[in-house]
Coordinates of C-alpha atoms in Angstrom, one line a residue:
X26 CA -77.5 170.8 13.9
X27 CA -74.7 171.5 11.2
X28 CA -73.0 174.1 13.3
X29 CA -73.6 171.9 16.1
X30 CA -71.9 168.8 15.0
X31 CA -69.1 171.3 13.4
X32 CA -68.5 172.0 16.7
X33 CA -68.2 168.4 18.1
X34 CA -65.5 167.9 15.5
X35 CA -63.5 170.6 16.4
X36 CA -63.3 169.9 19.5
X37 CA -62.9 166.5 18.9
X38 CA -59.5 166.9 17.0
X39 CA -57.6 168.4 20.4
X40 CA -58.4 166.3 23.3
X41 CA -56.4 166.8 26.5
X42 CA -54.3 164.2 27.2
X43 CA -53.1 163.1 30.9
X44 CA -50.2 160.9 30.9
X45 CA -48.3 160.4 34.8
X46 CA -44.9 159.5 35.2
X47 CA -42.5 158.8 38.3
X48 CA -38.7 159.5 39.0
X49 CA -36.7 159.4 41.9
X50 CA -36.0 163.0 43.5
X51 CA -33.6 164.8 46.1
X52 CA -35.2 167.4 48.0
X53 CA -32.7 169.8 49.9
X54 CA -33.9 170.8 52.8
X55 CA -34.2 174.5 54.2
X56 CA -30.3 175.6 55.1
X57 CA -31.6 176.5 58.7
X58 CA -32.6 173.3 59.0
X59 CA -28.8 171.6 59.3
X60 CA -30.7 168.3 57.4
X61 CA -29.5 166.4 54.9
X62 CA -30.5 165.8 51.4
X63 CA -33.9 164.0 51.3
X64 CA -33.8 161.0 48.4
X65 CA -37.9 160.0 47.8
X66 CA -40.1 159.5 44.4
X67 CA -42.0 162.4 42.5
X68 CA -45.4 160.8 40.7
X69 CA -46.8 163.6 38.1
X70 CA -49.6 163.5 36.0
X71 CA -49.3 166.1 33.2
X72 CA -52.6 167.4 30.8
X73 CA -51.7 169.3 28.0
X74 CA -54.1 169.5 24.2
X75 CA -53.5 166.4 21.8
X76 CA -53.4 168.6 18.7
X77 CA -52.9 172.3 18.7
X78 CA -51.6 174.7 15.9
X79 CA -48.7 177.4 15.1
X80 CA -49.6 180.6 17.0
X81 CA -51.5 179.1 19.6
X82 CA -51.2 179.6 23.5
X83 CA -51.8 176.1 25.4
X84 CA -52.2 175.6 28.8
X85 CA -50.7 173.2 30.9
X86 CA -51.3 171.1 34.3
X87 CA -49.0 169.5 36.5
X88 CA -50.6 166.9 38.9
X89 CA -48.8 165.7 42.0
X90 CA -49.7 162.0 42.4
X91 CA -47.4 161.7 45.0
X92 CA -45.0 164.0 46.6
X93 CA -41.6 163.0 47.2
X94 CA -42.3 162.5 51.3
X95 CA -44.4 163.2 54.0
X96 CA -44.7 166.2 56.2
X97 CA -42.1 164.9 59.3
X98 CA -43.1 164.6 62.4
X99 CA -42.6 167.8 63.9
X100 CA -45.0 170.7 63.4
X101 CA -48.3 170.6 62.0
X102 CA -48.7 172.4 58.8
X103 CA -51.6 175.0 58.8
X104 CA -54.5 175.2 56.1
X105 CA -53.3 177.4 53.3
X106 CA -49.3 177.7 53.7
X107 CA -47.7 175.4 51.0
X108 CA -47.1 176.6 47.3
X109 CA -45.6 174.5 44.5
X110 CA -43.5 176.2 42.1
X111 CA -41.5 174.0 39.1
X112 CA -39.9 173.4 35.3
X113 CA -41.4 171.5 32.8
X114 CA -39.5 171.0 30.4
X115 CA -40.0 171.4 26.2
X116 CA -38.8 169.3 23.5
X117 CA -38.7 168.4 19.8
X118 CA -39.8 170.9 17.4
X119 CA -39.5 173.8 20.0
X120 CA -37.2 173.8 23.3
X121 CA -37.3 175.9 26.3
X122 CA -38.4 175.7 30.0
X123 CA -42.0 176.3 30.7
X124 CA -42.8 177.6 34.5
X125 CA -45.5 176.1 36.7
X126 CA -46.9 177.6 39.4
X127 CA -49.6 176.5 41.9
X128 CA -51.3 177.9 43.8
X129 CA -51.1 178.3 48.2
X130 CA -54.1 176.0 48.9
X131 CA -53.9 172.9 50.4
X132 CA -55.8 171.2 54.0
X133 CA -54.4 171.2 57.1
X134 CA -51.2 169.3 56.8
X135 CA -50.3 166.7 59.9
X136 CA -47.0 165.8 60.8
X137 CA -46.3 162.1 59.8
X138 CA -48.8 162.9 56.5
X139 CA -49.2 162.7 52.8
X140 CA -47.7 166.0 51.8
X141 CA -50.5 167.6 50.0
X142 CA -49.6 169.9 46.9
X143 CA -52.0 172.0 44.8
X144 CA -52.1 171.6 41.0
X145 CA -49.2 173.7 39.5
X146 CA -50.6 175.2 35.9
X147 CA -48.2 176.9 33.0
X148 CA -48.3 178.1 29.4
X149 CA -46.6 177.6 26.5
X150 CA -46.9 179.5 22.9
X151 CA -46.5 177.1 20.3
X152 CA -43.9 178.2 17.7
X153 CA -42.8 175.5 15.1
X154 CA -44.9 172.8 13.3
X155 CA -44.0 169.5 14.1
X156 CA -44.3 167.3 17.8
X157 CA -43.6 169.1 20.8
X158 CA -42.6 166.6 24.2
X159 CA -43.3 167.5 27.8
X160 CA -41.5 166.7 30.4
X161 CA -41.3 167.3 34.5
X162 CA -38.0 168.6 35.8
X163 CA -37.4 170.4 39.1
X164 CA -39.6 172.0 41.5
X165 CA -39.7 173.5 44.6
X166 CA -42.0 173.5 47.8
X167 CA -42.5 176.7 49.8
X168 CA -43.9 177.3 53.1
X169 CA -44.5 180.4 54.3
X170 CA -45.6 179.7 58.0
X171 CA -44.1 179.8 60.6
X172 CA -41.9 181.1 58.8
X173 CA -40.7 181.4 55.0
X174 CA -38.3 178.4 54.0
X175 CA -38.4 176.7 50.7
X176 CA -37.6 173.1 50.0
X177 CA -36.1 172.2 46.2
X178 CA -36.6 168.7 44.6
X179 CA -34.7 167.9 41.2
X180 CA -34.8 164.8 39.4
X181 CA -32.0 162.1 40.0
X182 CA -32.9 159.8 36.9
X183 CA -33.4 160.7 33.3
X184 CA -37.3 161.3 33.4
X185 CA -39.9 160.1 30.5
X186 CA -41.6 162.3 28.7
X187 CA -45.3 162.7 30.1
X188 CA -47.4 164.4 26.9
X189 CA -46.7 165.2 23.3
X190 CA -48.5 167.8 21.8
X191 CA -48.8 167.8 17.5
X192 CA -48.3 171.3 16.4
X193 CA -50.2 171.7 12.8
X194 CA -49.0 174.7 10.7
X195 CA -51.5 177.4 11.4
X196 CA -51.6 178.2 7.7
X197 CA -54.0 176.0 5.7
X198 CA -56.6 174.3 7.4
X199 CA -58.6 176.9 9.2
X200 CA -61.3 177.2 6.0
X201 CA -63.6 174.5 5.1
X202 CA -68.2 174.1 5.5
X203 CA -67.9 170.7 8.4
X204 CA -65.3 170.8 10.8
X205 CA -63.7 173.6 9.9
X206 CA -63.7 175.3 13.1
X207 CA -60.1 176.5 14.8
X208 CA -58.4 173.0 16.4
X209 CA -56.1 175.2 19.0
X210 CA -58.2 175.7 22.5
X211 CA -56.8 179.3 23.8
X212 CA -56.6 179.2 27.4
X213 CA -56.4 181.9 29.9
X214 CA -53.1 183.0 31.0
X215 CA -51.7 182.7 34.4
X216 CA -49.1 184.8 36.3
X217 CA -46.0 182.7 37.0
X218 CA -43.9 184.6 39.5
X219 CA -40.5 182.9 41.2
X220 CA -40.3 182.4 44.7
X221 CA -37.7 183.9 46.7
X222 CA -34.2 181.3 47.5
X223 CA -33.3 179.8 50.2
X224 CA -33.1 181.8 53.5
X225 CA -29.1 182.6 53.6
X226 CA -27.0 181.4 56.4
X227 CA -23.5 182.3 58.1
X228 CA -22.8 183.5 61.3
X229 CA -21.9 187.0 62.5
X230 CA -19.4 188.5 65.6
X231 CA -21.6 191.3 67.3
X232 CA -19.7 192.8 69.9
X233 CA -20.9 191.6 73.5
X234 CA -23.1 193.9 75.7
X235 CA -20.8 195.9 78.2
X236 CA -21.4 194.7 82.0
X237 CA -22.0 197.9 84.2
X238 CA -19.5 198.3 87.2
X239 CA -22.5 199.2 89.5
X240 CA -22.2 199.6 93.4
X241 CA -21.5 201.7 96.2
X242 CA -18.2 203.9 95.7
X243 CA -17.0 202.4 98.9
X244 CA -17.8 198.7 98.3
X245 CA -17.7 197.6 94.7
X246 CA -15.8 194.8 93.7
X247 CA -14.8 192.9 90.6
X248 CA -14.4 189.6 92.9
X249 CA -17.4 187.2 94.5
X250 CA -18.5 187.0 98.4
X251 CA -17.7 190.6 99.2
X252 CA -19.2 192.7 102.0
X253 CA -22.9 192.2 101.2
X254 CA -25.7 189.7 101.5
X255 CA -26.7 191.2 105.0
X256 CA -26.8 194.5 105.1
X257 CA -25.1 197.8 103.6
X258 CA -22.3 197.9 101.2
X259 CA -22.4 196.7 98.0
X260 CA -25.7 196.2 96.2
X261 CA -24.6 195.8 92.7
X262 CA -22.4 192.5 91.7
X263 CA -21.2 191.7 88.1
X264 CA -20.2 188.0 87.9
X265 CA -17.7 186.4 85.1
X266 CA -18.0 185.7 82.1
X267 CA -17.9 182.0 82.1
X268 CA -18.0 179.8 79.0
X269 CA -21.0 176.8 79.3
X270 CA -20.7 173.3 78.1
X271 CA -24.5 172.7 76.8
X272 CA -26.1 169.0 75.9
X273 CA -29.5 169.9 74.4
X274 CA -32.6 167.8 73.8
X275 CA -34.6 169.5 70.7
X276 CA -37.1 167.9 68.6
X277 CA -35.0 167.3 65.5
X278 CA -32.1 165.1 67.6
X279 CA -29.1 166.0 70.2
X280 CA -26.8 168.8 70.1
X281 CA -23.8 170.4 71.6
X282 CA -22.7 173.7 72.1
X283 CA -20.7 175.8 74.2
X284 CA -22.4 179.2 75.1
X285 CA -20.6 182.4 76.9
X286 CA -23.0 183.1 80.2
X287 CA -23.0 186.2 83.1
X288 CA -24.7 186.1 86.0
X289 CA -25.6 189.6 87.2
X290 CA -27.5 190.4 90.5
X291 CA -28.6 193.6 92.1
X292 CA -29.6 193.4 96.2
X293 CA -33.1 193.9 96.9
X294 CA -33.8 194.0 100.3
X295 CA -32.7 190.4 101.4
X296 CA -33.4 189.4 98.1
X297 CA -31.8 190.1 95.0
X298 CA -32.9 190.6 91.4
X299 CA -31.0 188.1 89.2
X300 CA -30.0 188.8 85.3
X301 CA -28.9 186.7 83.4
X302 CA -26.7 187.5 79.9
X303 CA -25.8 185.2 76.5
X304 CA -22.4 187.4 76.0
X305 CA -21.6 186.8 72.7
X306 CA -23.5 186.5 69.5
X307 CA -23.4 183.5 67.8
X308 CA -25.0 183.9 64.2
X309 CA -27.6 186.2 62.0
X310 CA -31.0 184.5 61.7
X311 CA -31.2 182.3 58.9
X312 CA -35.1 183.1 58.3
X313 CA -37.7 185.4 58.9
X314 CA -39.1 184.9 62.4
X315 CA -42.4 185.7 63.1
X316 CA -42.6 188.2 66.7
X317 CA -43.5 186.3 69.5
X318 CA -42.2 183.0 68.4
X319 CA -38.8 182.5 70.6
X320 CA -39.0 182.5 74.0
X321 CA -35.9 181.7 76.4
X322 CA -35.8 180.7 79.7
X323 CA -33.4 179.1 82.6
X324 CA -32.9 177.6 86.1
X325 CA -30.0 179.3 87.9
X326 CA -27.9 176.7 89.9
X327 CA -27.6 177.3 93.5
X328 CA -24.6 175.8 95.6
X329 CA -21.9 176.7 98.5
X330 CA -24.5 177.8 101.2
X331 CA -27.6 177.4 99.4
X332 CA -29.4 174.6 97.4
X333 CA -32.2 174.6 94.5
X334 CA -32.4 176.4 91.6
X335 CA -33.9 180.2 90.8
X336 CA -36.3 180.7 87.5
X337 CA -35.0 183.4 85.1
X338 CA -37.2 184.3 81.5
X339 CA -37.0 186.7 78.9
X340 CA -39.9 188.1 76.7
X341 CA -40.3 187.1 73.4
X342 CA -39.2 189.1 70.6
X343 CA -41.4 191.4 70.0
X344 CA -41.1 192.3 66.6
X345 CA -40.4 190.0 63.7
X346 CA -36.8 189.4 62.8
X347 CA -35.7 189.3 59.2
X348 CA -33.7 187.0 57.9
X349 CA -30.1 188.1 57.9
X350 CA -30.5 190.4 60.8
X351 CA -28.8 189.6 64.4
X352 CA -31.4 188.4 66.3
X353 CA -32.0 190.2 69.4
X354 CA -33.4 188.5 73.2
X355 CA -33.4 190.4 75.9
X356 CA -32.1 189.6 79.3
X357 CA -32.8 186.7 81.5
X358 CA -34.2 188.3 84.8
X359 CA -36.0 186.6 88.0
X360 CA -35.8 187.1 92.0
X361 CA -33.2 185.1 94.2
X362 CA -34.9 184.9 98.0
X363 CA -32.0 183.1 100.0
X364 CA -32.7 180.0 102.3
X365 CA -29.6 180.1 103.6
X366 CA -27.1 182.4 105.3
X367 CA -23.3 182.4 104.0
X368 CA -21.7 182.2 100.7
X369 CA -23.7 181.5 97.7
X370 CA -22.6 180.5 94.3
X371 CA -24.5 180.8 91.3
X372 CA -24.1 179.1 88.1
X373 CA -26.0 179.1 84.7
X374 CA -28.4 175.9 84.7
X375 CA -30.9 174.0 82.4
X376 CA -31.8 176.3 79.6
X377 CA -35.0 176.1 78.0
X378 CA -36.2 177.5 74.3
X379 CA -39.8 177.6 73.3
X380 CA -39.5 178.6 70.0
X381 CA -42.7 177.9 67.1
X382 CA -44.4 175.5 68.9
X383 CA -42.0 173.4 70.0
X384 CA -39.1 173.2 73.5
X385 CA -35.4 172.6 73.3
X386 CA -34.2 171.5 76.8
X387 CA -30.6 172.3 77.1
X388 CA -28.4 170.9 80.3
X389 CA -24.8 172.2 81.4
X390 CA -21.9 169.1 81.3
X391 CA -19.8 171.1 83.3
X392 CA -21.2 173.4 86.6
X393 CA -19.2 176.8 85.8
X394 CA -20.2 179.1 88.7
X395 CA -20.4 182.6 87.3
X396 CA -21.1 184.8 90.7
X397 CA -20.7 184.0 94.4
X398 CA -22.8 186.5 97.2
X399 CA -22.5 186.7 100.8
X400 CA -26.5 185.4 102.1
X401 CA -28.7 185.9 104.9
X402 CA -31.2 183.3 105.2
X403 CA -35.3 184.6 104.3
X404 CA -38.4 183.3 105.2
X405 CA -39.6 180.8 102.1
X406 CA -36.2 180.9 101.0
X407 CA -34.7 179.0 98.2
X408 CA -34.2 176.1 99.5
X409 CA -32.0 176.6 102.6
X410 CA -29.5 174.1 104.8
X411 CA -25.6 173.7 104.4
X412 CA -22.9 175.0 107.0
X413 CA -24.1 178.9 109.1
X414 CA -27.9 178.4 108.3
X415 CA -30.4 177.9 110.7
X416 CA -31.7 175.3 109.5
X417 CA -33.5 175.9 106.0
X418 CA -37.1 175.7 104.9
X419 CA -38.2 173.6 102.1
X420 CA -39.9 175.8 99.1
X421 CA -39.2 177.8 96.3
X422 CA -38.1 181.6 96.2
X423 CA -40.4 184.3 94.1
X424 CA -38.2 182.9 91.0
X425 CA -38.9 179.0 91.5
X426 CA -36.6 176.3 92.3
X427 CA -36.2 172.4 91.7
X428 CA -32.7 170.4 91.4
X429 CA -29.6 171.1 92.8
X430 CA -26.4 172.7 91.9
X431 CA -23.5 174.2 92.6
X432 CA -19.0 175.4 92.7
X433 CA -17.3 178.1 93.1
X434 CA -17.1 181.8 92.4
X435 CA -17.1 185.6 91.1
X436 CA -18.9 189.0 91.1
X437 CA -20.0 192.1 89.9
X438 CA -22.9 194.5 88.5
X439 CA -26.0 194.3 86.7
X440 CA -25.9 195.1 82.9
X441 CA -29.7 195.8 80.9
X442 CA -28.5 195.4 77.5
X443 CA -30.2 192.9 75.0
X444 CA -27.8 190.3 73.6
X445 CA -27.6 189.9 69.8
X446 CA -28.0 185.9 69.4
X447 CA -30.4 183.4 67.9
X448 CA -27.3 180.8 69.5
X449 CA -28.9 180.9 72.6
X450 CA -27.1 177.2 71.7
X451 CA -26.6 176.0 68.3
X452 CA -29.7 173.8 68.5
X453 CA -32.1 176.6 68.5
X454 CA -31.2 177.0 65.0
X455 CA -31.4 173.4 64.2
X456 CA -34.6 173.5 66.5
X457 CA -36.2 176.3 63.8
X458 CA -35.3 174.8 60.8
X459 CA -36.3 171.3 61.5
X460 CA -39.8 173.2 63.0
X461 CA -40.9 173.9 59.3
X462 CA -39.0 171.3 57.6
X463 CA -41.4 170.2 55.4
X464 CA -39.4 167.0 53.0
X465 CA -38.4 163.9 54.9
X466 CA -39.5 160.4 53.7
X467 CA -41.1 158.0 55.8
X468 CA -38.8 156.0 56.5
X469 CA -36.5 158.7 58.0
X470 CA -39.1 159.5 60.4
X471 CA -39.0 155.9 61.8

């Protein structure tokens, strides 16, 4: 019973104490995401021993209350992705920053709700006799799916302190027949490694891919509506190079940007096979990418002779894409079956961009035809009618088709190379960064 009640005392004289404080915060958002700063309110509860003595290791928690904001309304956040990392800071009789980590468990995470963040944990070896203060400072949220980005919060106010811990000299009162046992708990130490920065941004000038000058010796041309379309002649045509206004519609807000385009087509029997080529690379990818997470596609703008549109896609990217890297999408490629006979322009239409769960829809301001060919109306053709055909059938060729397009022309031949370009448009950028955004207060979302 003595030893027993020895025991109750010395445990008695360090209680944890849990004190919660609030300050206002501004979280930056991922740099992929083209966001801007995030102003909320951090609510932490800290625990940390009453009493503890000289030489002793204490342990730490840091509670989050509340986070600064919800998860926005964009992408769902999967069980297991988001770690805390942060600074509590040390005061009075010993300074210094203590780091607190916590670990990658939380629920499934819905967009429009309660972000929520696991415990963060931290040690702290108690050097100097006398009162030390705790008190929350920065911290940063990581998710590492769909891919890594990292969100950092610092305080905005001056912050109260949240615990005080009384640091006894470890010298004298350690003896002693009731209540003499140690006051200092030793905890168990934790590993407290950093999480990586923010994904780095910029933009980089690959060179664009080289357009073969394909075709017949006898009837290549650099120059639309040559001496094919029926039969004979040329089968290879390279079109321009033309430069596309683009209005796009992604999940984040509008954008605008103005993408380099080439139309390529090779004849296949009265049809021909159709590439399509981004010509210029616009920037590096700002993050990892995960493989099989971007996925373009477009509708090819019909006019002159022929109406509709013709479906073009590339694969996704097959292997993941590190962050700094160009990224690298293939070719657009797809089937033109005419329904018309004559001269028919092609120009680069809606653009689509599936990328981590989400579409960006991206229209053309301006029509900018990019290759014209000479026609002869098929059966199930495009979509047929206009001046020379007999008379069109309604449909789509092997490639689709929907609205209706058109202008004027040029040729040439059909070029495999990939193109090095996340900038498919600018938005697909914005469109990934705002995917995984994980900081935006409520009211932002409304």
């Amino acid at each position: 019973m003595l030893c027993g009640a020895g025991m109750l005392i010395g445990v008695a004289a360090t209680p944890a104490q849990a004190a919660e404080v609030s300050y206002a915060t501004e979280c930056i958002p991922p740099a992929i995401s083209g966001l801007p700063p995030v102003q909320g309110t951090t609510k932490v509860e800290i625990t940390a021993p009453a009493e503890a003595k000289v030489g002793d290791e204490v342990e730490i928690t840091w509670k989050f209350v509340q986070a600064a904001s919800k998860n926005p309304d964009i992408l769902d956040l999967e069980k297991d992705t988001v770690q805390p990392t942060g600074t509590l800071k040390a005061a009075g009789a010993q300074t210094g920053d203590i780091a607190m980590q916590g670990t990658r468990t939380n629920p499934p995470i819905p967009k429009n709700s309660d972000m929520k963040l696991s415990d963060m944990k931290g040690k702290l070896k108690l050097t100097a006799a006398g009162e030390v203060t705790l008190t929350p400072d920065a911290y940063n949220i990581n998710v590492n799916k769909p891919i890594s980005t990292d969100t950092k919060c610092s305080p905005k106010e001056t912050v109260q302190k949240a615990a005080t811990i009384k640091v006894t000299d470890g010298g004298g009162s350690s003896g002693g027949t009731t209540g003499g046992l140690p006051t200092g708990l030793p905890t168990l130490p934790t590993g407290l490694p950093t999480l990586p920065t923010d994904p780095p941004t910029g933009s980089s000038s690959a060179s664009p891919s080289e357009g073969e000058t394909g075709g017949d010796t006898g009837g290549g041309s650099s120059t639309g509506g040559g001496d094919s379309g029926g039969g004979g002649g040329q089968t290879e045509f390279t079109g321009k190079e033309v430069q596309v206004p683009y209005q796009c519609k992604t999940p984040i807000g509008d954008k605008e940007a103005t993408s380099p385009v080439q139309i390529n087509a090779k004849k296949n029997g009265g049809s021909f096979d159709l590439t399509v080529q981004f010509k210029k690379s616009v920037m590096d990818s700002p993050a990892d990418i995960p493989a099989d997470s971007v996925k373009p596609s477009m509708e090819v703008a019909l006019g002159g002779a022929d109406t509709g549109t013709v479906h073009v896609e590339g694969p996704t990217n097959s292997e993941p894409i590190k962050s700094g890297d160009p990224i690298e999408i293939p070719d657009l490629t797809g089937t033109y079956k005419p329904g018309a006979s004559g001269e028919t322009t092609l120009s680069p239409g809606v653009l689509t961009v599936e990328a981590l769960g989400t579409t960006t829809t991206c229209t053309p301001t301006k029509s900018e035809v990019s290759l014209t060919l000479d026609t002869t109306e098929q059966a199930s053709g495009a979509s047929g009618g206009g001046s020379g055909s007999a008379g069109g059938s309604a449909g789509g060729s092997a490639g689709g088709s929907s609205s209706t397009d058109g202008g004027l022309a040029a040729t040439g031949s059909d070029d495999n190379s990939t193109l090095k370009a996340l900038g498919l448009v600018a938005g697909t950028a914005v469109l990934l960064g705002g995917a995984v955004f994980t900081f935006m207060p409520g009211r932002r979302l409304r």
